[in-house]
mmCIF file of C-alpha atoms in Angstrom:
data_model
loop_
_atom_site.group_PDB
_atom_site.id
_atom_site.type_symbol
_atom_site.label_atom_id
_atom_site.label_comp_id
_atom_site.label_asym_id
_atom_site.label_seq_id
_atom_site.Cartn_x
_atom_site.Cartn_y
_atom_site.Cartn_z
ATOM 1 C CA MET W 23 19.430 12.509 -9.217
ATOM 2 C CA SER W 24 20.140 16.172 -9.002
ATOM 3 C CA THR W 25 18.897 18.504 -6.347
ATOM 4 C CA LEU W 26 17.748 21.988 -6.609
ATOM 5 C CA ARG W 27 17.669 22.991 -2.695
ATOM 6 C CA GLY W 28 19.599 26.038 -2.693
ATOM 7 C CA GLN W 29 17.670 27.937 -5.886
ATOM 8 C CA GLY W 30 15.534 29.345 -3.383
ATOM 9 C CA PRO W 31 12.979 29.036 -1.347
ATOM 10 C CA VAL W 32 9.471 28.840 -1.999
ATOM 11 C CA LEU W 33 6.386 30.777 -0.068
ATOM 12 C CA LYS W 34 3.292 29.120 0.176
ATOM 13 C CA ARG W 35 0.048 31.477 1.170
ATOM 14 C CA PRO W 36 -4.102 30.448 1.048
ATOM 15 C CA ARG W 37 -4.993 30.148 -2.154
ATOM 16 C CA ASN W 38 -8.803 31.843 -1.297
ATOM 17 C CA ASN W 39 -10.044 33.213 1.157
ATOM 18 C CA HIS W 40 -12.641 30.364 1.942
ATOM 19 C CA PRO W 41 -13.805 29.476 5.505
ATOM 20 C CA THR W 42 -12.688 25.864 5.252
ATOM 21 C CA ALA W 43 -9.535 26.690 2.790
ATOM 22 C CA LEU W 44 -8.136 29.006 5.204
ATOM 23 C CA ALA W 45 -8.667 26.303 7.997
ATOM 24 C CA ARG W 46 -7.295 23.375 5.838
ATOM 25 C CA PHE W 47 -4.141 26.058 5.316
ATOM 26 C CA HIS W 48 -3.260 26.963 8.984
ATOM 27 C CA GLU W 49 -3.355 22.994 9.433
ATOM 28 C CA GLU W 50 -1.820 22.570 7.112
ATOM 29 C CA ALA W 51 1.085 25.370 7.606
ATOM 30 C CA ARG W 52 1.172 24.321 12.147
ATOM 31 C CA GLN W 53 1.609 20.593 11.622
ATOM 32 C CA MET W 54 4.192 20.004 8.678
ATOM 33 C CA ALA W 55 6.337 22.639 11.122
ATOM 34 C CA ALA W 56 5.801 20.092 13.450
ATOM 35 C CA LEU W 57 6.735 17.325 11.585
ATOM 36 C CA THR W 58 9.322 18.951 10.128
ATOM 37 C CA ALA W 59 10.304 20.037 13.965
ATOM 38 C CA ALA W 60 10.197 15.859 14.927
ATOM 39 C CA GLY W 61 12.960 15.359 12.366
ATOM 40 C CA GLU W 62 10.727 13.591 9.799
ATOM 41 C CA HIS W 63 13.014 13.153 6.922
ATOM 42 C CA GLY W 64 10.279 12.208 4.439
ATOM 43 C CA VAL W 65 8.324 15.078 4.395
ATOM 44 C CA LEU W 66 8.815 18.015 2.351
ATOM 45 C CA PRO W 67 10.600 20.179 5.378
ATOM 46 C CA VAL W 68 9.209 24.027 6.116
ATOM 47 C CA LEU W 69 12.189 26.238 6.617
ATOM 48 C CA ASP W 70 10.188 29.766 8.104
ATOM 49 C CA ILE W 71 6.233 30.253 8.884
ATOM 50 C CA ASP W 72 4.266 33.069 10.070
ATOM 51 C CA LYS W 73 3.938 32.981 14.021
ATOM 52 C CA ALA W 74 0.424 33.453 14.377
ATOM 53 C CA ALA W 75 -1.874 31.453 15.590
ATOM 54 C CA ALA W 76 -3.504 31.139 12.568
ATOM 55 C CA PRO W 77 -0.538 31.504 9.873
ATOM 56 C CA GLU W 78 -0.804 33.172 6.597
ATOM 57 C CA TRP W 79 2.621 31.455 5.247
ATOM 58 C CA PHE W 80 5.006 29.807 5.337
ATOM 59 C CA VAL W 81 8.634 28.747 3.626
ATOM 60 C CA MET W 82 9.834 25.650 1.977
ATOM 61 C CA PRO W 83 12.728 24.681 -0.220
ATOM 62 C CA GLN W 84 12.729 24.504 -3.901
ATOM 63 C CA ALA W 85 12.433 20.608 -4.865
ATOM 64 C CA ARG W 86 12.394 18.857 -7.995
ATOM 65 C CA LEU W 87 9.484 16.631 -9.207
ATOM 66 C CA LEU W 88 10.229 12.524 -8.341
ATOM 67 C CA ALA W 89 9.067 11.776 -11.620
ATOM 68 C CA ASP W 90 11.282 14.139 -13.697
ATOM 69 C CA ALA W 91 14.296 13.113 -11.604
ATOM 70 C CA LEU W 92 13.112 9.575 -11.806
ATOM 71 C CA ARG W 93 13.526 10.211 -15.453
ATOM 72 C CA GLU W 94 16.791 12.240 -15.539
ATOM 73 C CA ARG W 95 18.532 8.984 -12.839
ATOM 74 C CA SER W 96 17.249 6.521 -15.793
ATOM 75 C CA GLY W 97 17.832 8.776 -18.898
ATOM 76 C CA GLN W 98 15.042 7.059 -20.369
ATOM 77 C CA GLU W 99 11.514 7.620 -20.789
ATOM 78 C CA PRO W 100 9.659 6.280 -19.172
ATOM 79 C CA PRO W 101 12.476 5.569 -16.231
ATOM 80 C CA CYS W 102 13.559 2.300 -15.010
ATOM 81 C CA LEU W 103 11.040 0.628 -13.494
ATOM 82 C CA ARG W 104 13.359 -0.512 -10.287
ATOM 83 C CA ASP W 105 14.260 3.164 -9.618
ATOM 84 C CA VAL W 106 10.305 4.062 -9.719
ATOM 85 C CA VAL W 107 9.456 0.891 -7.063
ATOM 86 C CA ALA W 108 12.763 1.992 -4.642
ATOM 87 C CA SER W 109 11.461 5.471 -4.401
ATOM 88 C CA ILE W 110 7.798 4.506 -3.982
ATOM 89 C CA ALA W 111 9.213 2.200 -1.423
ATOM 90 C CA ASP W 112 10.480 5.088 0.619
ATOM 91 C CA ILE W 113 7.514 7.207 -0.060
ATOM 92 C CA ALA W 114 5.113 4.252 1.337
ATOM 93 C CA GLU W 115 7.841 4.067 4.777
ATOM 94 C CA THR W 116 7.331 7.725 5.212
ATOM 95 C CA LEU W 117 3.682 6.908 4.706
ATOM 96 C CA GLY W 118 3.682 3.990 7.172
ATOM 97 C CA ARG W 119 4.680 6.294 9.660
ATOM 98 C CA LEU W 120 2.557 9.397 9.593
ATOM 99 C CA SER W 121 -0.253 6.567 9.464
ATOM 100 C CA ASP W 122 1.052 5.233 12.868
ATOM 101 C CA GLN W 123 0.519 9.464 14.170
ATOM 102 C CA GLU W 124 -3.471 9.256 12.755
ATOM 103 C CA ILE W 125 -1.770 11.328 9.956
ATOM 104 C CA ALA W 126 -3.396 9.886 6.464
ATOM 105 C CA HIS W 127 -1.919 12.399 3.232
ATOM 106 C CA ARG W 128 -5.617 11.970 0.964
ATOM 107 C CA ASP W 129 -3.502 14.045 -2.008
ATOM 108 C CA ILE W 130 -1.190 11.155 -2.904
ATOM 109 C CA LYS W 131 -0.384 11.940 -6.822
ATOM 110 C CA PRO W 132 2.742 12.007 -9.134
ATOM 111 C CA ALA W 133 2.578 16.393 -8.330
ATOM 112 C CA ASN W 134 2.651 16.008 -4.842
ATOM 113 C CA LEU W 135 6.257 13.669 -4.597
ATOM 114 C CA PHE W 136 9.563 15.486 -4.708
ATOM 115 C CA TRP W 137 12.937 14.302 -4.698
ATOM 116 C CA LEU W 138 15.336 16.420 -2.191
ATOM 117 C CA ASP W 139 18.848 16.078 -0.977
ATOM 118 C CA GLN W 140 18.981 12.487 -2.666
ATOM 119 C CA ARG W 141 15.778 11.245 -1.371
ATOM 120 C CA PRO W 142 11.828 11.396 -2.013
ATOM 121 C CA VAL W 143 9.686 13.622 -0.288
ATOM 122 C CA VAL W 144 5.982 13.786 0.076
ATOM 123 C CA GLY W 145 4.748 17.539 -0.074
ATOM 124 C CA ASP W 146 1.033 19.313 0.115
ATOM 125 C CA PHE W 147 -0.366 17.843 2.955
ATOM 126 C CA GLY W 148 -3.594 20.869 2.322
ATOM 127 C CA ILE W 149 -6.210 18.175 2.563
ATOM 128 C CA ALA W 150 -5.071 15.956 5.266
ATOM 129 C CA ALA W 151 -6.655 14.462 8.011
ATOM 130 C CA TRP W 152 -4.958 15.109 11.607
ATOM 131 C CA PRO W 153 -5.699 13.520 14.456
ATOM 132 C CA ARG W 154 -8.349 16.323 16.791
ATOM 133 C CA ARG W 155 -8.279 17.902 13.648
ATOM 134 C CA PRO W 156 -11.731 19.938 13.057
ATOM 135 C CA ALA W 157 -13.901 18.479 10.436
ATOM 136 C CA LEU W 158 -12.642 20.433 6.803
ATOM 137 C CA THR W 159 -14.744 18.027 4.346
ATOM 138 C CA LEU W 160 -18.158 18.538 3.685
ATOM 139 C CA THR W 161 -20.692 15.028 3.673
ATOM 140 C CA GLY W 162 -20.072 14.285 0.598
ATOM 141 C CA GLU W 163 -17.407 16.093 -0.612
ATOM 142 C CA ASN W 164 -15.117 13.717 -3.189
ATOM 143 C CA ILE W 165 -11.532 13.648 -1.232
ATOM 144 C CA GLY W 166 -8.365 13.677 -2.986
ATOM 145 C CA PRO W 167 -7.214 13.543 -6.541
ATOM 146 C CA MET W 168 -10.191 12.536 -9.349
ATOM 147 C CA TYR W 169 -7.410 10.025 -10.987
ATOM 148 C CA PHE W 170 -5.717 8.610 -8.245
ATOM 149 C CA ILE W 171 -9.077 8.528 -5.732
ATOM 150 C CA ALA W 172 -9.958 5.273 -3.690
ATOM 151 C CA PRO W 173 -13.560 4.087 -4.351
ATOM 152 C CA GLU W 174 -14.247 4.812 -0.841
ATOM 153 C CA MET W 175 -13.677 8.177 -0.819
ATOM 154 C CA ARG W 176 -15.508 9.259 -4.393
ATOM 155 C CA GLU W 177 -18.904 9.080 -1.486
ATOM 156 C CA ARG W 178 -18.306 10.063 1.754
ATOM 157 C CA GLN W 179 -21.113 10.265 4.352
ATOM 158 C CA LYS W 180 -19.071 11.088 7.153
ATOM 159 C CA PRO W 181 -15.021 11.946 8.456
ATOM 160 C CA ALA W 182 -12.874 9.023 8.201
ATOM 161 C CA ARG W 183 -9.601 7.954 8.571
ATOM 162 C CA ASP W 184 -8.372 7.174 5.068
ATOM 163 C CA PHE W 185 -4.859 5.029 5.385
ATOM 164 C CA PRO W 186 -6.558 2.807 2.816
ATOM 165 C CA ALA W 187 -7.054 5.156 -0.053
ATOM 166 C CA ASP W 188 -3.266 6.897 0.232
ATOM 167 C CA VAL W 189 -2.493 2.906 -0.622
ATOM 168 C CA TRP W 190 -4.457 3.144 -3.262
ATOM 169 C CA SER W 191 -3.378 6.170 -4.973
ATOM 170 C CA LEU W 192 0.218 5.662 -3.491
ATOM 171 C CA ALA W 193 -0.603 2.359 -6.039
ATOM 172 C CA LYS W 194 -1.760 4.572 -8.790
ATOM 173 C CA THR W 195 0.769 6.568 -8.524
ATOM 174 C CA LEU W 196 3.812 3.846 -9.388
ATOM 175 C CA PHE W 197 2.098 2.293 -11.850
ATOM 176 C CA VAL W 198 1.732 5.995 -13.886
ATOM 177 C CA LEU W 199 5.525 6.680 -13.471
ATOM 178 C CA ALA W 200 6.978 3.414 -14.082
ATOM 179 C CA HIS W 201 4.408 3.963 -17.200
ATOM 180 C CA GLY W 202 5.019 7.716 -17.898
ATOM 181 C CA LEU W 203 1.630 8.194 -18.283
ATOM 182 C CA LYS W 204 -0.222 11.330 -16.889
ATOM 183 C CA TYR W 205 -3.328 9.004 -15.754
ATOM 184 C CA PRO W 206 -3.649 5.510 -14.330
ATOM 185 C CA PRO W 207 -6.245 3.377 -15.670
ATOM 186 C CA GLU W 208 -8.911 3.340 -13.653
ATOM 187 C CA GLY W 209 -9.976 0.133 -10.705
ATOM 188 C CA THR W 210 -7.938 -3.002 -9.110
ATOM 189 C CA HIS W 211 -5.116 -3.834 -10.843
ATOM 190 C CA TYR W 212 -5.965 -6.997 -11.847
ATOM 191 C CA VAL W 213 -3.320 -9.504 -12.882
ATOM 192 C CA GLN W 214 -5.079 -10.380 -15.810
ATOM 193 C CA GLY W 215 -5.957 -6.715 -16.830
ATOM 194 C CA PRO W 216 -3.861 -6.287 -19.766
ATOM 195 C CA GLU W 217 -4.348 -2.712 -19.393
ATOM 196 C CA PHE W 218 -2.260 -2.855 -16.158
ATOM 197 C CA ASP W 219 0.552 -4.840 -18.065
ATOM 198 C CA LEU W 220 3.749 -4.456 -16.228
ATOM 199 C CA TRP W 221 5.953 -7.480 -18.572
ATOM 200 C CA HIS W 222 7.007 -4.815 -20.874
ATOM 201 C CA LEU W 223 8.865 -2.858 -18.381
ATOM 202 C CA GLY W 224 10.567 -5.139 -16.482
ATOM 203 C CA GLY W 225 9.921 -9.041 -18.223
ATOM 204 C CA ASN W 226 9.272 -11.569 -14.846
ATOM 205 C CA ALA W 227 10.152 -8.857 -12.097
ATOM 206 C CA GLY W 228 7.351 -6.824 -13.533
ATOM 207 C CA LEU W 229 5.399 -9.651 -13.568
ATOM 208 C CA ARG W 230 5.920 -10.248 -10.009
ATOM 209 C CA LEU W 231 5.230 -6.779 -9.146
ATOM 210 C CA ALA W 232 2.043 -6.604 -10.555
ATOM 211 C CA PRO W 233 0.195 -8.699 -7.561
ATOM 212 C CA ILE W 234 1.459 -6.783 -5.064
ATOM 213 C CA LEU W 235 -0.210 -3.609 -6.924
ATOM 214 C CA GLU W 236 -3.457 -5.641 -7.415
ATOM 215 C CA ALA W 237 -3.390 -6.135 -3.291
ATOM 216 C CA ALA W 238 -2.992 -2.590 -2.955
ATOM 217 C CA THR W 239 -5.998 -1.619 -5.550
ATOM 218 C CA ALA W 240 -8.492 -4.042 -3.734
ATOM 219 C CA TYR W 241 -12.521 -2.448 -3.542
ATOM 220 C CA ARG W 242 -13.153 -2.648 -0.722
ATOM 221 C CA PRO W 243 -10.577 -0.669 1.579
ATOM 222 C CA ARG W 244 -10.722 -3.943 4.136
ATOM 223 C CA ASP W 245 -9.526 -5.643 1.376
ATOM 224 C CA ARG W 246 -6.205 -4.277 -0.038
ATOM 225 C CA ILE W 247 -3.272 -4.154 2.045
ATOM 226 C CA SER W 248 -1.806 -2.379 4.849
ATOM 227 C CA MET W 249 0.867 0.817 3.411
ATOM 228 C CA THR W 250 3.184 -0.975 6.037
ATOM 229 C CA ASP W 251 2.858 -4.245 3.959
ATOM 230 C CA PHE W 252 3.351 -2.409 0.889
ATOM 231 C CA CYS W 253 6.154 -0.769 1.749
ATOM 232 C CA THR W 254 7.143 -4.377 3.069
ATOM 233 C CA GLU W 255 6.447 -6.362 -0.035
ATOM 234 C CA LEU W 256 8.626 -3.687 -2.423
ATOM 235 C CA ARG W 257 11.620 -3.768 -0.782
ATOM 236 C CA LEU W 258 10.828 -7.539 -0.792
ATOM 237 C CA TRP W 259 10.733 -7.350 -4.578
ATOM 238 C CA LEU W 260 13.538 -4.543 -4.279
ATOM 239 C CA ASP W 261 16.233 -7.181 -2.820
ATOM 240 C CA GLN W 262 14.662 -10.619 -5.055
ATOM 241 C CA HIS W 263 15.352 -7.957 -7.976
ATOM 242 C CA PRO W 264 19.029 -6.245 -7.699
ATOM 243 C CA GLU W 265 19.834 -3.284 -9.912
ATOM 244 C CA GLY W 266 20.859 -4.620 -13.706
ATOM 245 C CA THR W 267 18.126 -7.318 -13.399
ATOM 246 C CA VAL W 268 14.942 -5.714 -14.037
ATOM 247 C CA ASN W 269 15.283 -4.798 -17.938
ATOM 248 C CA ALA W 270 13.108 -3.620 -20.141
ATOM 249 C CA GLN W 271 11.169 -6.365 -22.969
ATOM 250 C CA THR W 272 9.891 -6.794 -26.197
ATOM 251 C CA PHE W 273 8.729 -10.552 -26.635
ATOM 252 C CA ARG W 274 7.515 -12.275 -24.239
ATOM 253 C CA LYS W 275 8.903 -15.988 -24.065
ATOM 254 C CA GLY W 276 8.555 -18.915 -20.737
ATOM 255 C CA PHE W 277 5.603 -20.688 -18.784
ATOM 256 C CA GLU W 278 5.522 -17.430 -16.155
ATOM 257 C CA VAL W 279 3.831 -15.262 -18.822
ATOM 258 C CA MET W 280 0.864 -17.807 -19.359
ATOM 259 C CA GLU W 281 -0.264 -17.092 -15.503
ATOM 260 C CA PRO W 282 -2.537 -14.096 -16.207
ATOM 261 C CA VAL W 283 -4.792 -16.328 -18.123
ATOM 262 C CA PHE W 284 -5.067 -19.003 -15.377
ATOM 263 C CA ALA W 285 -7.732 -19.114 -13.487
ATOM 264 C CA GLN W 286 -7.558 -17.753 -10.010
ATOM 265 C CA TYR W 287 -7.265 -20.981 -7.880
ATOM 266 C CA GLU W 288 -4.321 -22.199 -10.203
ATOM 267 C CA ARG W 289 -2.158 -19.693 -10.366
ATOM 268 C CA TYR W 290 -2.530 -19.665 -6.504
ATOM 269 C CA GLY W 291 -1.694 -23.124 -6.286
ATOM 270 C CA ALA W 292 1.406 -23.598 -8.651
ATOM 271 C CA ALA W 293 3.017 -19.917 -7.208
ATOM 272 C CA LEU W 294 2.438 -22.114 -3.329
ATOM 273 C CA ARG W 295 4.030 -25.721 -5.574
ATOM 274 C CA ARG W 296 6.947 -24.009 -6.518
ATOM 275 C CA LEU W 297 8.097 -21.952 -3.652
ATOM 276 C CA LEU W 298 8.502 -25.352 -2.107
ATOM 277 C CA PRO W 299 11.520 -27.415 -4.363
ATOM 278 C CA GLU W 300 13.789 -24.965 -3.380
ATOM 279 C CA ALA W 301 13.756 -25.796 0.179
ATOM 280 C CA ALA W 302 13.361 -29.676 -0.592
ATOM 281 C CA ARG W 303 16.759 -29.569 -2.748
ATOM 282 C CA GLN W 304 18.554 -28.034 0.568
ATOM 283 C CA PHE W 305 17.430 -29.988 3.146
ATOM 284 C CA ALA W 306 18.256 -33.244 1.387
ATOM 285 C CA GLN W 307 21.700 -31.923 0.421
ATOM 286 C CA GLN W 308 22.155 -30.916 4.398
ATOM 287 C CA LEU W 309 21.162 -34.366 5.157
ATOM 288 C CA HIS W 310 21.890 -36.557 2.207
ATOM 289 C CA GLY W 311 24.829 -35.140 0.880
ATOM 290 C CA SER W 312 22.258 -34.637 -1.965
ATOM 291 C CA PRO W 313 20.346 -32.551 -3.369
ATOM 292 C CA ASP W 314 17.986 -35.340 -5.223
ATOM 293 C CA LEU W 315 17.231 -37.171 -2.006
ATOM 294 C CA TRP W 316 13.188 -35.923 -1.773
ATOM 295 C CA ASP W 317 10.182 -36.488 -2.469
ATOM 296 C CA ALA W 318 6.852 -35.237 -3.683
ATOM 297 C CA PRO W 319 3.129 -36.357 -3.402
ATOM 298 C CA GLU W 320 2.204 -38.544 -5.586
ATOM 299 C CA GLY W 321 -1.440 -38.500 -7.137
ATOM 300 C CA ASP W 322 -3.886 -35.699 -5.251
ATOM 301 C CA ARG W 323 -3.153 -36.846 -1.283
ATOM 302 C CA GLY W 324 -0.704 -33.762 -1.278
ATOM 303 C CA ARG W 325 2.328 -35.831 0.370
ATOM 304 C CA PRO W 326 4.581 -38.023 -0.286
ATOM 305 C CA GLU W 327 3.263 -42.175 1.118
ATOM 306 C CA GLY W 328 3.447 -41.850 4.751
ATOM 307 C CA VAL W 329 4.477 -38.544 5.339
ATOM 308 C CA LYS W 330 2.218 -35.862 7.350
ATOM 309 C CA LEU W 331 2.380 -32.828 9.330
ATOM 310 C CA LEU W 332 3.149 -33.586 13.214
ATOM 311 C CA GLY W 333 2.390 -30.433 15.304
ATOM 312 C CA GLU W 334 -0.557 -29.027 13.227
ATOM 313 C CA GLU W 335 -1.521 -28.230 17.265
ATOM 314 C CA GLN W 336 0.467 -26.055 17.588
ATOM 315 C CA TYR W 337 1.078 -24.075 14.068
ATOM 316 C CA ASP W 338 -2.346 -21.892 15.387
ATOM 317 C CA PHE W 339 -4.091 -22.433 11.963
ATOM 318 C CA PRO W 340 -7.233 -20.168 11.371
ATOM 319 C CA ILE W 341 -10.123 -22.010 11.608
ATOM 320 C CA ASN W 342 -12.881 -21.101 8.190
ATOM 321 C CA SER W 343 -15.480 -23.753 8.360
ATOM 322 C CA ASN W 344 -17.969 -25.524 10.642
ATOM 323 C CA GLU W 345 -14.781 -28.514 9.970
ATOM 324 C CA GLY W 346 -12.045 -26.504 11.226
ATOM 325 C CA MET W 347 -9.430 -25.240 8.050
ATOM 326 C CA GLU W 348 -10.341 -26.443 5.313
ATOM 327 C CA PRO W 349 -6.640 -25.348 2.766
ATOM 328 C CA ASP W 350 -7.911 -24.541 -0.843
ATOM 329 C CA ASP W 351 -4.594 -26.164 -1.775
ATOM 330 C CA PHE W 352 -2.016 -27.920 -0.080
ATOM 331 C CA TRP W 353 1.394 -29.670 -0.921
ATOM 332 C CA LEU W 354 3.852 -31.127 1.150
ATOM 333 C CA LEU W 355 7.651 -32.148 0.255
ATOM 334 C CA SER W 356 9.534 -34.389 2.419
ATOM 335 C CA THR W 357 13.668 -35.858 2.565
ATOM 336 C CA ARG W 358 14.409 -39.134 2.600
ATOM 337 C CA VAL W 359 15.402 -40.583 6.362
ATOM 338 C CA ASP W 360 18.665 -40.125 7.099
ATOM 339 C CA SER W 361 21.319 -42.745 8.717
ATOM 340 C CA ALA W 362 20.361 -40.605 11.721
ATOM 341 C CA GLY W 363 16.830 -41.320 11.745
ATOM 342 C CA ARG W 364 16.108 -37.702 10.817
ATOM 343 C CA ARG W 365 13.962 -36.467 7.901
ATOM 344 C CA ALA W 366 13.308 -32.758 6.647
ATOM 345 C CA VAL W 367 9.720 -31.393 5.940
ATOM 346 C CA ILE W 368 8.202 -28.312 3.742
ATOM 347 C CA ALA W 369 4.543 -28.016 3.691
ATOM 348 C CA GLY W 370 2.273 -25.302 2.356
ATOM 349 C CA VAL W 371 -1.297 -24.563 3.156
ATOM 350 C CA LEU W 372 -2.980 -22.353 0.716
ATOM 351 C CA LEU W 373 -6.222 -20.631 2.498
ATOM 352 C CA GLY W 374 -7.169 -17.842 -0.456
ATOM 353 C CA THR W 375 -3.910 -15.685 -1.420
ATOM 354 C CA ASP W 376 -2.298 -16.421 2.166
ATOM 355 C CA ALA W 377 0.363 -18.573 2.455
ATOM 356 C CA LEU W 378 0.851 -20.741 5.346
ATOM 357 C CA LEU W 379 4.169 -22.363 5.327
ATOM 358 C CA ILE W 380 5.453 -25.276 8.026
ATOM 359 C CA ALA W 381 8.404 -26.725 8.150
ATOM 360 C CA GLU W 382 9.539 -29.839 10.733
ATOM 361 C CA ILE W 383 12.891 -31.487 11.216
ATOM 362 C CA GLN W 384 11.076 -35.405 12.127
ATOM 363 C CA ARG W 385 12.630 -37.803 14.300
ATOM 364 C CA VAL W 386 11.859 -42.092 12.448
ATOM 365 C CA ASP W 387 12.575 -45.065 14.311
ATOM 366 C CA GLN W 388 11.231 -48.515 14.099
ATOM 367 C CA ASN W 389 8.083 -47.508 16.369
ATOM 368 C CA ALA W 390 7.078 -44.059 15.522
ATOM 369 C CA VAL W 391 7.587 -40.781 14.227
ATOM 370 C CA VAL W 392 8.450 -37.972 16.477
ATOM 371 C CA LEU W 393 8.706 -34.438 15.807
ATOM 372 C CA GLU W 394 11.455 -32.768 16.890
ATOM 373 C CA ASN W 395 11.115 -29.030 15.965
ATOM 374 C CA GLY W 396 8.240 -27.352 13.450
ATOM 375 C CA TRP W 397 8.208 -23.526 12.813
ATOM 376 C CA ARG W 398 5.589 -21.598 10.117
ATOM 377 C CA ARG W 399 5.632 -18.346 8.546
ATOM 378 C CA ASP W 400 3.614 -16.674 6.323
ATOM 379 C CA GLY W 401 3.245 -14.497 3.503
ATOM 380 C CA HIS W 402 0.722 -13.946 0.108
ATOM 381 C CA VAL W 403 1.310 -16.595 -2.473
ATOM 382 C CA LEU W 404 2.005 -14.511 -5.058
ATOM 383 C CA MET W 405 4.304 -11.780 -3.570
ATOM 384 C CA PRO W 406 7.754 -10.989 -2.248
ATOM 385 C CA SER W 407 6.644 -12.203 1.327
ATOM 386 C CA ALA W 408 5.728 -15.898 0.478
ATOM 387 C CA GLN W 409 9.457 -15.935 -0.779
ATOM 388 C CA ALA W 410 10.848 -14.664 2.395
ATOM 389 C CA ALA W 411 8.450 -17.134 4.752
ATOM 390 C CA ARG W 412 10.242 -20.040 2.880
ATOM 391 C CA ASP W 413 13.853 -18.926 2.828
ATOM 392 C CA GLU W 414 12.902 -17.800 6.703
ATOM 393 C CA LEU W 415 11.887 -21.735 6.868
ATOM 394 C CA MET W 416 15.362 -22.620 5.106
ATOM 395 C CA ALA W 417 17.858 -20.888 7.850
ATOM 396 C CA LEU W 418 15.906 -22.492 11.270
ATOM 397 C CA VAL W 419 16.079 -26.092 9.413
ATOM 398 C CA SER W 420 19.059 -25.558 8.301
ATOM 399 C CA ALA W 421 20.407 -23.875 11.468
ATOM 400 C CA LYS W 422 18.852 -26.923 13.698
ATOM 401 C CA LEU W 423 20.455 -29.815 11.354
ATOM 402 C CA SER W 424 23.749 -28.151 11.862
ATOM 403 C CA GLN W 425 24.438 -28.589 15.253
ATOM 404 C CA THR W 426 23.776 -32.227 14.825
ATOM 405 C CA PRO W 427 26.838 -33.464 12.025
ATOM 406 C CA ARG W 428 25.591 -35.837 9.303
ATOM 407 C CA LEU W 429 26.217 -38.404 8.993
ATOM 408 C CA THR W 430 27.645 -41.100 6.208
ATOM 409 C CA ASP W 431 24.562 -42.459 4.797
#
């Protein structure tokens, strides 16, 4: 993408003399200058500022709209989905750093995202919430861009920090940039909703992006993922879909296309079970020299006959009922026992959308089965974090097994 820095600075002044507008402008000028001085590279920098206590102007570099830069790089309309996700992940990382400083932007939309010095940056902090800032929002005043605003921001009874609202607005912005739209569809981006379709932009990669946007646009702020988690999920999606693998599609085919029509329970359970066989095959290969020597559950037991988790007490499972932990689904795969008496187990526990993944190395002798090692890692069952959790467990088990050479079976 090209950069227009050097084509002339931009002078910014207050739009009107309303007391609230002036107070917001003064705060924006001071705070953005402070972010520039602190080296925050993800924010449009301040080149110069009125030195008065209540600055009446500040100067910023000329920058391109991110939407224009994405179209130029892709050479198409709409732009490449992966390019959009990469830029939004950078913006999410910036907003995550700002939230750590108690700064909420509150006006995230395509018109406030720019491209400067070969990176995406955030601009226009005119209605941002700053730490220790005087109250500049009227009771009941809508805060944020109309078509990108989170539900909780439409009617406000008192000032509050608005970090979940920024997640909502950024997810809406990603969707708009990816589709080349002016405005996003309303509401939560349910995976099943045809108006939120991403398949034709990136095939199966688009389908795997959809749950991230659903979680980022949950109606209740407490149910929404954080900006940091949003960034993490997007980065993992990018890692799992390298350049050249995310391509627009015309005709749908394949099993995954049917997922949006399944009930939530079936969808989450199916996703959990798809995660585990790759780990079982790797463990079997390492223990036996063959990827096929492992067992899956039979019937509704959720585990092979005679195999169970041994270290449940150490995994600190959450309690969600009077009976303790009641999982929505459970699935366990196990390798056969090798000549040294070892077997490796990979299991998934489903709690809502959370996949709690457990790997164990067990030793079997004539009298008992004992736990040698056990680990737990978690992720959202439909998001890249679940695959990342499984991959980390695979690496842990592989490293431990490699410490003891495989005996010939």
